[in-house]
Tab-separated table of C-alpha atoms (C1' of nucleotides) in Angstrom:
chain	number	residue	atom	x	y	z
D	33	MET	CA	156.114	280.437	-40.326
D	34	MET	CA	154.184	283.598	-39.828
D	35	SER	CA	153.263	282.768	-36.267
D	36	SER	CA	152.467	285.867	-34.278
D	37	LYS	CA	153.771	288.433	-36.753
D	38	ASN	CA	151.806	291.427	-37.914
D	39	THR	CA	151.843	290.681	-41.602
D	40	PRO	CA	149.764	292.929	-43.859
D	41	THR	CA	147.473	290.096	-44.930
D	42	ARG	CA	146.772	289.091	-41.373
D	43	THR	CA	145.847	292.669	-40.569
D	44	LYS	CA	143.646	292.865	-43.636
D	45	ILE	CA	141.792	289.776	-42.455
D	46	LEU	CA	141.276	291.098	-38.956
D	47	GLN	CA	140.139	294.414	-40.378
D	48	ALA	CA	137.627	292.664	-42.639
D	49	SER	CA	136.401	290.488	-39.816
D	50	LEU	CA	135.924	293.493	-37.583
D	51	GLU	CA	134.052	295.485	-40.201
D	52	LEU	CA	131.662	292.639	-40.878
D	53	LEU	CA	131.044	291.966	-37.209
D	54	GLU	CA	130.357	295.601	-36.485
D	55	ALA	CA	128.089	296.021	-39.475
D	56	GLY	CA	126.396	292.700	-39.010
D	57	GLN	CA	123.247	293.212	-37.024
D	58	GLY	CA	122.383	289.575	-36.786
D	59	ALA	CA	123.844	288.942	-40.229
D	60	GLU	CA	125.981	285.841	-40.178
D	61	VAL	CA	129.672	286.358	-40.593
D	62	ARG	CA	131.003	283.274	-42.311
D	63	MET	CA	134.573	282.462	-43.149
D	64	SER	CA	133.763	282.958	-46.818
D	65	ASP	CA	132.309	286.393	-46.082
D	66	ILE	CA	135.439	287.479	-44.306
D	67	ALA	CA	137.653	286.108	-47.065
D	68	LYS	CA	135.677	287.896	-49.735
D	69	ARG	CA	135.899	291.175	-47.901
D	70	ALA	CA	139.609	290.778	-47.250
D	71	GLY	CA	140.088	290.035	-50.923
D	72	ILE	CA	141.634	286.596	-50.515
D	73	SER	CA	140.501	283.034	-50.846
D	74	ARG	CA	138.642	281.292	-48.085
D	75	GLN	CA	141.423	278.760	-47.725
D	76	ALA	CA	143.995	281.468	-47.147
D	77	LEU	CA	142.241	282.321	-43.892
D	78	TYR	CA	143.346	278.986	-42.556
D	79	LEU	CA	146.957	279.892	-43.277
D	80	HIS	CA	146.635	282.605	-40.643
D	81	PHE	CA	144.025	281.268	-38.236
D	82	ALA	CA	143.438	277.636	-37.447
D	83	THR	CA	139.717	277.967	-36.776
D	84	ARG	CA	136.919	280.441	-36.987
D	85	THR	CA	136.968	280.694	-33.218
D	86	GLU	CA	140.618	281.666	-33.218
D	87	LEU	CA	139.992	284.330	-35.801
D	88	LEU	CA	137.140	285.745	-33.758
D	89	VAL	CA	139.207	285.760	-30.611
D	90	GLU	CA	142.061	287.515	-32.383
D	91	THR	CA	139.572	290.029	-33.692
D	92	THR	CA	138.563	290.921	-30.173
D	93	LEU	CA	142.180	291.544	-29.274
D	94	PHE	CA	142.566	293.566	-32.451
D	95	VAL	CA	139.648	295.737	-31.439
D	96	ASP	CA	141.085	296.360	-27.993
D	97	ASP	CA	144.206	297.564	-29.677
D	98	LEU	CA	142.303	299.847	-32.028
D	99	LYS	CA	139.950	301.345	-29.496
D	100	GLY	CA	142.521	301.635	-26.769
D	101	ALA	CA	140.934	299.639	-24.002
D	102	ASP	CA	143.777	300.330	-21.618
D	103	LYS	CA	143.745	304.075	-22.017
D	104	ARG	CA	140.059	304.208	-21.369
D	105	LEU	CA	140.363	302.466	-18.053
D	106	ALA	CA	143.335	304.555	-16.946
D	107	PRO	CA	141.296	307.408	-15.384
D	108	SER	CA	139.574	304.884	-13.157
D	109	ARG	CA	142.902	303.648	-11.851
D	110	ALA	CA	144.091	307.196	-11.260
D	111	ALA	CA	141.091	308.267	-9.199
D	112	LYS	CA	141.888	309.513	-5.740
D	113	THR	CA	138.888	308.401	-3.735
D	114	GLY	CA	136.947	305.183	-3.901
D	115	ILE	CA	133.790	306.970	-4.925
D	116	GLU	CA	135.549	308.697	-7.785
D	117	ARG	CA	137.054	305.433	-8.823
D	118	LEU	CA	133.706	303.679	-8.855
D	119	GLU	CA	132.192	306.431	-10.942
D	120	ALA	CA	135.110	306.578	-13.325
D	121	PHE	CA	134.993	302.834	-13.800
D	122	VAL	CA	131.283	302.774	-14.543
D	123	GLU	CA	131.811	305.565	-17.041
D	124	ALA	CA	134.827	303.995	-18.719
D	125	TRP	CA	133.529	300.469	-18.979
D	126	GLY	CA	129.994	301.567	-19.726
D	127	GLY	CA	131.330	303.680	-22.556
D	128	TYR	CA	133.518	300.905	-23.870
D	129	MET	CA	130.846	298.256	-24.166
D	130	PRO	CA	129.210	299.670	-27.295
D	131	GLU	CA	132.615	299.611	-28.966
D	132	ILE	CA	133.115	295.926	-28.407
D	133	TYR	CA	129.524	294.803	-28.688
D	134	GLY	CA	129.988	294.143	-32.396
D	135	VAL	CA	132.515	291.421	-31.708
D	136	GLY	CA	131.133	290.612	-28.299
D	137	ARG	CA	127.754	289.492	-29.555
D	138	PRO	CA	129.075	286.716	-31.797
D	139	MET	CA	131.608	285.747	-29.169
D	140	MET	CA	128.891	285.317	-26.582
D	141	ALA	CA	126.860	283.343	-29.083
D	142	MET	CA	129.759	280.982	-29.643
D	143	MET	CA	130.304	280.395	-25.948
D	144	ASP	CA	127.475	277.904	-25.843
D	145	THR	CA	129.018	275.608	-28.386
D	146	ASP	CA	132.705	276.412	-28.436
D	147	GLU	CA	134.901	275.752	-25.448
D	148	GLU	CA	137.755	277.889	-26.742
D	149	ALA	CA	135.531	280.848	-27.404
D	150	ALA	CA	134.062	280.552	-23.941
D	151	LYS	CA	137.474	280.498	-22.336
D	152	ALA	CA	138.675	283.525	-24.260
D	153	TRP	CA	135.618	285.600	-23.557
D	154	ASN	CA	135.416	284.604	-19.901
D	155	GLN	CA	139.021	285.573	-19.501
D	156	ARG	CA	138.249	289.046	-20.768
D	157	MET	CA	135.181	289.351	-18.583
D	158	TRP	CA	137.204	288.262	-15.614
D	159	ASP	CA	139.494	291.193	-16.272
D	160	VAL	CA	136.461	293.422	-16.016
D	161	ARG	CA	135.648	291.817	-12.702
D	162	GLU	CA	139.066	292.839	-11.485
D	163	GLY	CA	138.211	296.408	-12.352
D	164	CYS	CA	135.037	296.062	-10.325
D	165	GLU	CA	136.938	294.553	-7.457
D	166	ALA	CA	139.480	297.365	-7.481
D	167	ALA	CA	136.716	299.958	-7.292
D	168	ILE	CA	134.986	298.142	-4.452
D	169	LYS	CA	138.259	297.737	-2.602
D	170	ALA	CA	138.939	301.433	-2.997
D	171	LEU	CA	135.591	302.128	-1.369
D	172	LYS	CA	136.457	299.738	1.408
D	173	ALA	CA	139.795	301.456	1.964
D	174	ASP	CA	138.002	304.794	2.261
D	175	GLN	CA	135.461	303.207	4.584
D	176	THR	CA	132.743	304.309	2.219
D	177	LEU	CA	131.649	300.788	1.284
D	178	SER	CA	128.165	300.004	2.479
D	179	PRO	CA	128.322	297.590	5.415
D	180	VAL	CA	125.560	295.540	3.826
D	181	TYR	CA	128.032	293.815	1.488
D	182	SER	CA	131.335	292.089	1.770
D	183	VAL	CA	133.976	293.009	-0.772
D	184	ASN	CA	133.381	289.803	-2.690
D	185	GLN	CA	129.659	290.085	-2.704
D	186	ALA	CA	129.770	293.712	-3.753
D	187	THR	CA	132.227	292.855	-6.499
D	188	ASP	CA	130.030	290.056	-7.840
D	189	LEU	CA	127.019	292.291	-7.791
D	190	LEU	CA	128.705	295.241	-9.453
D	191	TRP	CA	130.163	292.926	-12.052
D	192	THR	CA	126.718	291.586	-12.850
D	193	LEU	CA	125.172	295.032	-12.945
D	194	LEU	CA	127.825	296.076	-15.438
D	195	SER	CA	127.734	292.899	-17.494
D	196	VAL	CA	127.445	293.090	-21.248
D	197	ARG	CA	124.194	291.147	-21.025
D	198	SER	CA	122.659	293.721	-18.722
D	199	TRP	CA	123.899	296.542	-20.899
D	200	GLU	CA	122.462	294.723	-23.880
D	201	GLN	CA	119.077	294.321	-22.290
D	202	LEU	CA	118.792	297.944	-21.231
D	203	THR	CA	120.091	299.563	-24.394
D	204	GLN	CA	118.926	297.096	-27.025
D	205	GLN	CA	115.705	295.727	-25.581
D	206	CYS	CA	114.542	298.584	-23.398
D	207	GLY	CA	115.826	301.209	-25.802
D	208	TRP	CA	117.870	303.154	-23.284
D	209	SER	CA	120.348	305.651	-24.649
D	210	GLN	CA	123.983	305.266	-23.789
D	211	LYS	CA	123.758	308.407	-21.692
D	212	LYS	CA	120.783	307.151	-19.751
D	213	TYR	CA	122.485	303.824	-19.163
D	214	ILE	CA	125.607	305.371	-17.722
D	215	LYS	CA	123.742	307.837	-15.587
D	216	SER	CA	121.451	305.166	-14.179
D	217	MET	CA	124.289	302.805	-13.483
D	218	LYS	CA	126.238	305.478	-11.689
D	219	THR	CA	123.259	306.249	-9.514
D	220	LEU	CA	122.472	302.623	-8.887
D	221	ALA	CA	126.059	301.722	-8.070
D	222	HIS	CA	126.407	304.682	-5.797
D	223	ASN	CA	123.159	304.060	-3.960
D	224	THR	CA	123.920	300.393	-3.614
D	225	PHE	CA	127.556	300.294	-2.631
D	226	VAL	CA	128.368	303.624	-1.051
D	227	VAL	CA	127.571	303.985	2.604
D	228	ALA	CA	124.516	306.132	3.220
D	229	GLY	CA	124.984	309.854	3.618
D	230	THR	CA	127.668	310.313	0.989
D	231	ASN	CA	126.644	312.225	-2.097
D	232	LEU	CA	127.265	311.345	-5.701
D	233	SER	CA	130.229	313.122	-7.276
D	234	GLN	CA	131.455	314.634	-4.070
D	235	GLY	CA	134.064	312.223	-2.987
D	236	LYS	CA	135.544	314.240	-0.139
D	237	SER	CA	135.191	311.615	2.456
D	238	LYS	CA	137.064	311.815	5.786
Z	53	MET	CA	96.180	265.400	-38.085
Z	54	MET	CA	97.536	265.321	-34.602
Z	55	SER	CA	97.731	269.100	-34.428
Z	56	SER	CA	97.574	270.336	-30.848
Z	57	LYS	CA	96.526	267.055	-29.255
Z	58	ASN	CA	98.191	265.552	-26.244
Z	59	THR	CA	99.031	262.211	-27.761
Z	60	PRO	CA	101.161	259.858	-25.688
Z	61	THR	CA	104.023	259.902	-28.183
Z	62	ARG	CA	104.133	263.648	-28.256
Z	63	THR	CA	104.312	263.702	-24.488
Z	64	LYS	CA	107.044	261.089	-24.536
Z	65	ILE	CA	109.051	263.287	-26.894
Z	66	LEU	CA	108.632	266.386	-24.767
Z	67	GLN	CA	109.539	264.399	-21.695
Z	68	ALA	CA	112.686	263.075	-23.360
Z	69	SER	CA	113.628	266.520	-24.603
Z	70	LEU	CA	113.183	267.989	-21.156
Z	71	GLU	CA	115.228	265.291	-19.456
Z	72	LEU	CA	118.103	265.748	-21.858
Z	73	LEU	CA	118.044	269.518	-21.604
Z	74	GLU	CA	118.018	269.403	-17.828
Z	75	ALA	CA	120.749	266.835	-17.630
Z	76	GLY	CA	122.795	268.359	-20.428
Z	77	GLN	CA	125.393	270.579	-18.886
Z	78	GLY	CA	126.713	271.840	-22.157
Z	79	ALA	CA	126.062	268.499	-23.771
Z	80	GLU	CA	124.452	268.984	-27.137
Z	81	VAL	CA	120.885	267.887	-27.449
Z	82	ARG	CA	120.385	266.801	-31.024
Z	83	MET	CA	117.218	265.621	-32.640
Z	84	SER	CA	118.692	262.138	-32.796
Z	85	ASP	CA	119.452	262.220	-29.069
Z	86	ILE	CA	115.892	263.131	-28.248
Z	87	ALA	CA	114.544	260.468	-30.575
Z	88	LYS	CA	116.726	257.802	-29.057
Z	89	ARG	CA	115.657	258.696	-25.560
Z	90	ALA	CA	111.994	258.814	-26.516
Z	91	GLY	CA	112.398	255.403	-28.096
Z	92	ILE	CA	111.330	256.385	-31.590
Z	93	SER	CA	113.034	257.144	-34.862
Z	94	ARG	CA	114.534	260.527	-35.607
Z	95	GLN	CA	112.134	261.060	-38.494
Z	96	ALA	CA	109.136	260.499	-36.249
Z	97	LEU	CA	110.018	263.672	-34.398
Z	98	TYR	CA	109.162	265.599	-37.519
Z	99	LEU	CA	105.688	264.083	-37.517
Z	100	HIS	CA	105.049	265.970	-34.286
Z	101	PHE	CA	107.275	269.047	-34.549
Z	102	ALA	CA	108.197	270.795	-37.757
Z	103	THR	CA	111.624	271.971	-36.586
Z	104	ARG	CA	114.012	271.628	-33.712
Z	105	THR	CA	113.134	275.158	-32.671
Z	106	GLU	CA	109.467	274.312	-32.449
Z	107	LEU	CA	110.231	271.276	-30.341
Z	108	LEU	CA	112.352	273.361	-27.981
Z	109	VAL	CA	109.699	276.018	-27.692
Z	110	GLU	CA	107.057	273.429	-26.957
Z	111	THR	CA	109.359	271.961	-24.341
Z	112	THR	CA	109.480	275.283	-22.525
Z	113	LEU	CA	105.688	275.367	-22.453
Z	114	PHE	CA	105.677	271.784	-21.263
Z	115	VAL	CA	107.967	272.679	-18.422
Z	116	ASP	CA	105.777	275.590	-17.358
Z	117	ASP	CA	102.929	273.174	-17.179
Z	118	LEU	CA	104.908	270.670	-15.135
Z	119	LYS	CA	106.419	273.110	-12.686
Z	120	GLY	CA	103.343	275.236	-12.344
Z	121	ALA	CA	104.614	278.633	-13.346
Z	122	ASP	CA	101.277	280.280	-12.722
Z	123	LYS	CA	100.825	278.970	-9.215
Z	124	ARG	CA	104.258	280.171	-8.227
Z	125	LEU	CA	103.552	283.718	-9.223
Z	126	ALA	CA	100.152	283.793	-7.573
Z	127	PRO	CA	101.383	284.898	-4.107
Z	128	SER	CA	102.972	287.918	-5.711
Z	129	ARG	CA	99.694	288.954	-7.274
Z	130	ALA	CA	97.885	288.454	-4.005
Z	131	ALA	CA	100.227	290.628	-1.926
Z	132	LYS	CA	98.560	293.506	-0.138
Z	133	THR	CA	101.234	296.179	-0.211
Z	134	GLY	CA	103.652	297.116	-2.941
Z	135	ILE	CA	106.624	296.179	-0.825
Z	136	GLU	CA	105.207	292.750	-0.134
Z	137	ARG	CA	104.455	292.333	-3.774
Z	138	LEU	CA	107.990	293.253	-4.800
Z	139	GLU	CA	109.445	290.811	-2.320
Z	140	ALA	CA	107.069	288.044	-3.279
Z	141	PHE	CA	107.848	288.541	-6.929
Z	142	VAL	CA	111.595	288.413	-6.417
Z	143	GLU	CA	111.143	285.260	-4.410
Z	144	ALA	CA	108.809	283.574	-6.865
Z	145	TRP	CA	110.655	284.403	-10.046
Z	146	GLY	CA	114.043	283.950	-8.467
Z	147	GLY	CA	113.009	280.523	-7.305
Z	148	TYR	CA	111.555	279.621	-10.651
Z	149	MET	CA	114.619	280.414	-12.747
Z	150	PRO	CA	116.603	277.332	-11.757
Z	151	GLU	CA	113.666	275.212	-12.840
Z	152	ILE	CA	113.606	276.587	-16.343
Z	153	TYR	CA	117.314	277.163	-16.784
Z	154	GLY	CA	117.708	273.722	-18.309
Z	155	VAL	CA	115.556	274.637	-21.246
Z	156	GLY	CA	116.326	278.317	-21.017
Z	157	ARG	CA	120.014	277.931	-21.719
Z	158	PRO	CA	119.628	276.282	-25.097
Z	159	MET	CA	116.786	278.617	-25.953
Z	160	MET	CA	118.967	281.637	-25.277
Z	161	ALA	CA	121.728	280.055	-27.313
Z	162	MET	CA	119.395	279.643	-30.246
Z	163	MET	CA	118.200	283.231	-30.122
Z	164	ASP	CA	121.308	284.403	-31.939
Z	165	THR	CA	120.659	282.299	-34.986
Z	166	ASP	CA	116.981	281.481	-34.942
Z	167	GLU	CA	114.358	284.137	-35.345
Z	168	GLU	CA	111.538	281.912	-34.146
Z	169	ALA	CA	113.378	280.904	-31.012
Z	170	ALA	CA	114.155	284.523	-30.258
Z	171	LYS	CA	110.538	285.517	-30.631
Z	172	ALA	CA	109.312	282.736	-28.399
Z	173	TRP	CA	111.827	283.379	-25.638
Z	174	ASN	CA	111.438	287.153	-25.769
Z	175	GLN	CA	107.719	286.719	-25.462
Z	176	ARG	CA	108.206	284.770	-22.276
Z	177	MET	CA	110.679	287.269	-20.895
Z	178	TRP	CA	108.294	290.054	-21.688
Z	179	ASP	CA	105.750	288.346	-19.469
Z	180	VAL	CA	108.308	288.521	-16.689
Z	181	ARG	CA	108.680	292.214	-17.364
Z	182	GLU	CA	104.991	292.583	-16.782
Z	183	GLY	CA	105.450	291.017	-13.395
Z	184	CYS	CA	108.168	293.536	-12.662
Z	185	GLU	CA	105.993	296.353	-13.851
Z	186	ALA	CA	103.110	295.232	-11.670
Z	187	ALA	CA	105.352	295.200	-8.619
Z	188	ILE	CA	106.733	298.639	-9.386
Z	189	LYS	CA	103.256	300.006	-10.007
Z	190	ALA	CA	102.123	298.586	-6.712
Z	191	LEU	CA	104.941	300.500	-5.020
Z	192	LYS	CA	103.908	303.612	-6.898
Z	193	ALA	CA	100.311	303.201	-5.786
Z	194	ASP	CA	101.475	302.932	-2.176
Z	195	GLN	CA	103.708	305.952	-2.680
Z	196	THR	CA	106.653	303.846	-1.619
Z	197	LEU	CA	108.420	303.975	-4.976
Z	198	SER	CA	111.691	305.835	-4.782
Z	199	PRO	CA	111.347	309.229	-6.472
Z	200	VAL	CA	114.639	308.635	-8.242
Z	201	TYR	CA	112.972	306.447	-10.872
Z	202	SER	CA	109.973	306.650	-13.121
Z	203	VAL	CA	107.790	303.568	-13.302
Z	204	ASN	CA	109.233	302.644	-16.681
Z	205	GLN	CA	112.803	303.128	-15.666
Z	206	ALA	CA	112.343	301.200	-12.472
Z	207	THR	CA	110.644	298.409	-14.356
Z	208	ASP	CA	113.455	298.164	-16.898
Z	209	LEU	CA	116.017	298.122	-14.151
Z	210	LEU	CA	114.259	295.534	-12.031
Z	211	TRP	CA	113.705	293.407	-15.095
Z	212	THR	CA	117.404	293.519	-15.870
Z	213	LEU	CA	118.398	292.794	-12.293
Z	214	LEU	CA	116.144	289.751	-12.351
Z	215	SER	CA	117.124	288.601	-15.821
Z	216	VAL	CA	118.117	285.007	-16.400
Z	217	ARG	CA	121.514	286.204	-17.563
Z	218	SER	CA	122.159	288.011	-14.303
Z	219	TRP	CA	120.954	285.036	-12.311
Z	220	GLU	CA	123.208	282.852	-14.432
Z	221	GLN	CA	126.238	284.999	-13.788
Z	222	LEU	CA	125.735	285.150	-10.051
Z	223	THR	CA	124.855	281.526	-9.449
Z	224	GLN	CA	126.900	279.790	-12.141
Z	225	GLN	CA	129.934	282.028	-12.492
Z	226	CYS	CA	130.200	283.566	-9.054
Z	227	GLY	CA	129.011	280.424	-7.330
Z	228	TRP	CA	126.241	282.010	-5.338
Z	229	SER	CA	123.715	279.705	-3.735
Z	230	GLN	CA	120.088	280.085	-4.615
Z	231	LYS	CA	119.415	281.342	-1.122
Z	232	LYS	CA	122.104	283.972	-1.312
Z	233	TYR	CA	120.854	285.100	-4.697
Z	234	ILE	CA	117.306	285.611	-3.530
Z	235	LYS	CA	118.310	287.320	-0.338
Z	236	SER	CA	120.666	289.680	-2.132
Z	237	MET	CA	118.156	290.493	-4.807
Z	238	LYS	CA	115.509	291.245	-2.235
Z	239	THR	CA	117.837	293.598	-0.446
Z	240	LEU	CA	119.038	295.222	-3.629
Z	241	ALA	CA	115.541	295.672	-5.018
Z	242	HIS	CA	114.307	297.064	-1.748
Z	243	ASN	CA	117.191	299.477	-1.315
Z	244	THR	CA	116.938	300.596	-4.901
Z	245	PHE	CA	113.242	300.987	-5.495
Z	246	VAL	CA	111.638	301.553	-2.119
Z	247	VAL	CA	111.636	305.081	-0.824
Z	248	ALA	CA	114.149	305.597	1.948
Z	249	GLY	CA	113.046	305.007	5.513
Z	250	THR	CA	110.882	301.986	4.857
Z	251	ASN	CA	112.167	298.731	6.229
Z	252	LEU	CA	112.389	295.404	4.481
Z	253	SER	CA	109.513	293.030	5.235
Z	254	GLN	CA	107.440	295.583	7.114
Z	255	GLY	CA	105.079	296.734	4.471
Z	256	LYS	CA	102.510	298.519	6.632
Z	257	SER	CA	102.408	301.688	4.651
Z	258	LYS	CA	99.226	303.819	4.567
O	4	DC	C1'	86.645	239.528	-43.717
O	5	DG	C1'	88.835	242.947	-46.221
O	6	DC	C1'	90.007	247.866	-46.571
O	7	DG	C1'	91.875	251.991	-45.580
O	8	DT	C1'	93.776	255.042	-42.258
O	9	DT	C1'	97.004	256.151	-38.681
O	10	DA	C1'	101.441	256.227	-36.711
O	11	DC	C1'	105.574	254.994	-37.171
O	12	DT	C1'	110.092	252.818	-39.545
O	13	DT	C1'	113.881	252.692	-42.906
O	14	DT	C1'	116.627	254.339	-46.324
O	15	DA	C1'	118.264	257.936	-49.133
O	16	DC	C1'	119.361	262.414	-50.095
O	17	DA	C1'	119.832	267.789	-50.217
O	18	DT	C1'	121.866	271.643	-47.823
O	19	DG	C1'	125.260	274.654	-45.627
O	20	DA	C1'	128.962	275.629	-42.917
O	21	DT	C1'	133.588	274.281	-41.137
O	22	DG	C1'	137.783	272.407	-41.869
O	23	DT	C1'	141.382	269.245	-44.571
O	24	DC	C1'	144.271	267.992	-48.478
O	25	DA	C1'	147.019	268.273	-52.473
O	26	DA	C1'	148.687	270.345	-56.488
O	27	DG	C1'	149.581	274.589	-58.914
O	28	DT	C1'	151.502	279.468	-59.459
O	29	DA	C1'	153.823	283.920	-59.227
O	30	DA	C1'	157.090	286.696	-57.200
O	31	DA	C1'	160.710	287.527	-53.954
O	32	DA	C1'	164.974	285.703	-51.813
O	33	DA	C1'	169.061	282.998	-52.073
V	235	DT	C1'	168.670	279.718	-61.491
V	236	DT	C1'	166.780	277.488	-57.869
V	237	DT	C1'	164.145	277.671	-53.680
V	238	DT	C1'	160.948	279.475	-50.582
V	239	DT	C1'	156.987	282.050	-49.373
V	240	DA	C1'	152.257	283.244	-49.714
V	241	DC	C1'	148.509	282.487	-51.817
V	242	DT	C1'	145.007	280.075	-55.301
V	243	DT	C1'	142.048	276.359	-56.975
V	244	DG	C1'	139.336	272.496	-56.661
V	245	DA	C1'	138.009	268.396	-54.371
V	246	DC	C1'	136.503	266.248	-50.418
V	247	DA	C1'	135.167	264.710	-45.368
V	248	DT	C1'	132.032	265.777	-41.677
V	249	DC	C1'	127.913	266.835	-39.080
V	250	DA	C1'	123.467	268.330	-38.009
V	251	DT	C1'	119.003	269.708	-39.882
V	252	DG	C1'	115.359	268.877	-42.700
V	253	DT	C1'	112.907	266.525	-46.913
V	254	DA	C1'	111.108	262.672	-49.481
V	255	DA	C1'	109.370	258.219	-50.514
V	256	DA	C1'	108.226	253.602	-49.804
V	257	DG	C1'	107.246	250.032	-46.471
V	258	DT	C1'	104.718	247.958	-42.309
V	259	DA	C1'	101.880	246.779	-38.361
V	260	DA	C1'	97.786	247.672	-35.806
V	261	DC	C1'	93.282	249.353	-35.628
V	262	DG	C1'	88.487	250.595	-36.679
V	263	DC	C1'	84.778	249.817	-39.557
V	264	DG	C1'	81.422	248.589	-43.016
DNA sequence: CGCGTTACTTTACATGATGTCAAGTAAAAA
DNA sequence: TTTTTACTTGACATCATGTAAAGTAACGCG
C-alpha cells in the first residue's frame, strides 16, 4: 500500500514524466519512455499509477508544486484596487502558462479521448476562471467595470482571452514573445473591461 | 483509377463520415463506423482514401462545399467601409463555425498526433486569418484602425478572438448562445480595433 | 459470346500502444 | 529465519489502423 505517499520511486517517475513532457515538442511520451527515463521497468509504473492518464494528471499537480502556482497568484489576491488586481492576474497567469504548457499540451490532447483527463484539466481551468471572476468582481466593487458587461459575461470573456489555447495561438503560431503577449493582454483587458477614462497602471479610482 | 472523381460511392462515404462527425458528441468515429453507415466494407474505404486522416480532411472540404463557405464570406468582401467589413466578417465567420465544428473537433484532436491533419487544418485556419487581415486592413485604409495596434498585431489578435477554440469555450463551456457570441464579438472587436469615437454599425467615415 | 476490367467483398495478418497477469527475486523488516 | 515490500521479467489480451491477397458480380466491348 503506497497510496498517496511520496515515495522516492514515485517522485522519480513524476520527475521523468515531467522532463519528457517539457522536452517533448510533439514527441510522443509513452509509458515505456517514462519508465526508461526513470530507470525502472514499464510494469513498475502501474504499481504507482493505474493508467497513463492518472500519471499525467499527477504530473500536472507535481508541476504546480514545483513551480509554485499558489505563490505566483498571491500578488493578484493582495492587490488593493480592481484595476491592479486585473493587471496582476494577467501578469501572473500569463507568466505561468509557459511553465505548464509542457504538461498542458498533452493533457489537452487527451481531453478528446479520455474522460478522466478532461475532468482533471477542466477542473484546473475552472480554477483559473475563478481568478478571472475575482478580478472582474474587484472591478465591479470599485465601480470601474465597464457597464457594457455583466460580471458573468466579463468573466467568461476574460477567461477566454486568457485561455491556454489563445496563449498558444499567439505565442506559438503568431510568434509573439512572452513579453508582447502579456503587454497586449493587459492593454486589451484594460480597454475592454475597465470603464472608459481610467488609465492603465494608475488605479487610484474614487 | 478513381483519383479525384466524384463517384457515387465516394460521395456516400463522405456523407456518412460527415453525418457521424456531426452527430458524434464525443463518440468515436472509426473507419468501421463510417463503412457501416456508408453500407460498404471497411476495406473499401481504403480504395477511396489512403488513410483516416485523408478521409477526414476530404470531409472538411466536402462540408465547405455543402454549406457554401465562399458565399457566406462574400458579404464581408463586398462591404464598403472597414467597419462594415469587420462586422460582416465577424458575423459570417462566427455563424459558420457551428457548421464546421462537427468536423473541426476531430480534426483539431488529430492535430496533436498527425502531421498531415495539422497541416490541413492550419491551412484552413490561415485562410481565416487572411479574412481577419483584410478586415483590419480595410479599417486601416479608412483610418479607423485604433492606433494602439499595428496591422499585424491587430490581425493576430482578431484571429485569436475569433478562433474556433475561443468560440468553443464560450459556446460549449460557458453556455453562450450563438447570438450572444456574435453580438459580444462584434462589440469586442469594435471596441478594440476601431478608433475611439466611432459608433458601432455607423460606418460613414470619410 | 467470351474476356477482361472495375469496384467491391472476405479473410487474414502486421503493428503499436495500453493495460493485465503470474511467477520470480533481492533486500529490508519482523 | 521467515515474511513482506518493491520491483523485474515475460507472456498475453485488446483495439484501431493499415496492408495484402484471393474471390466475385456486373459491365463494356470486340
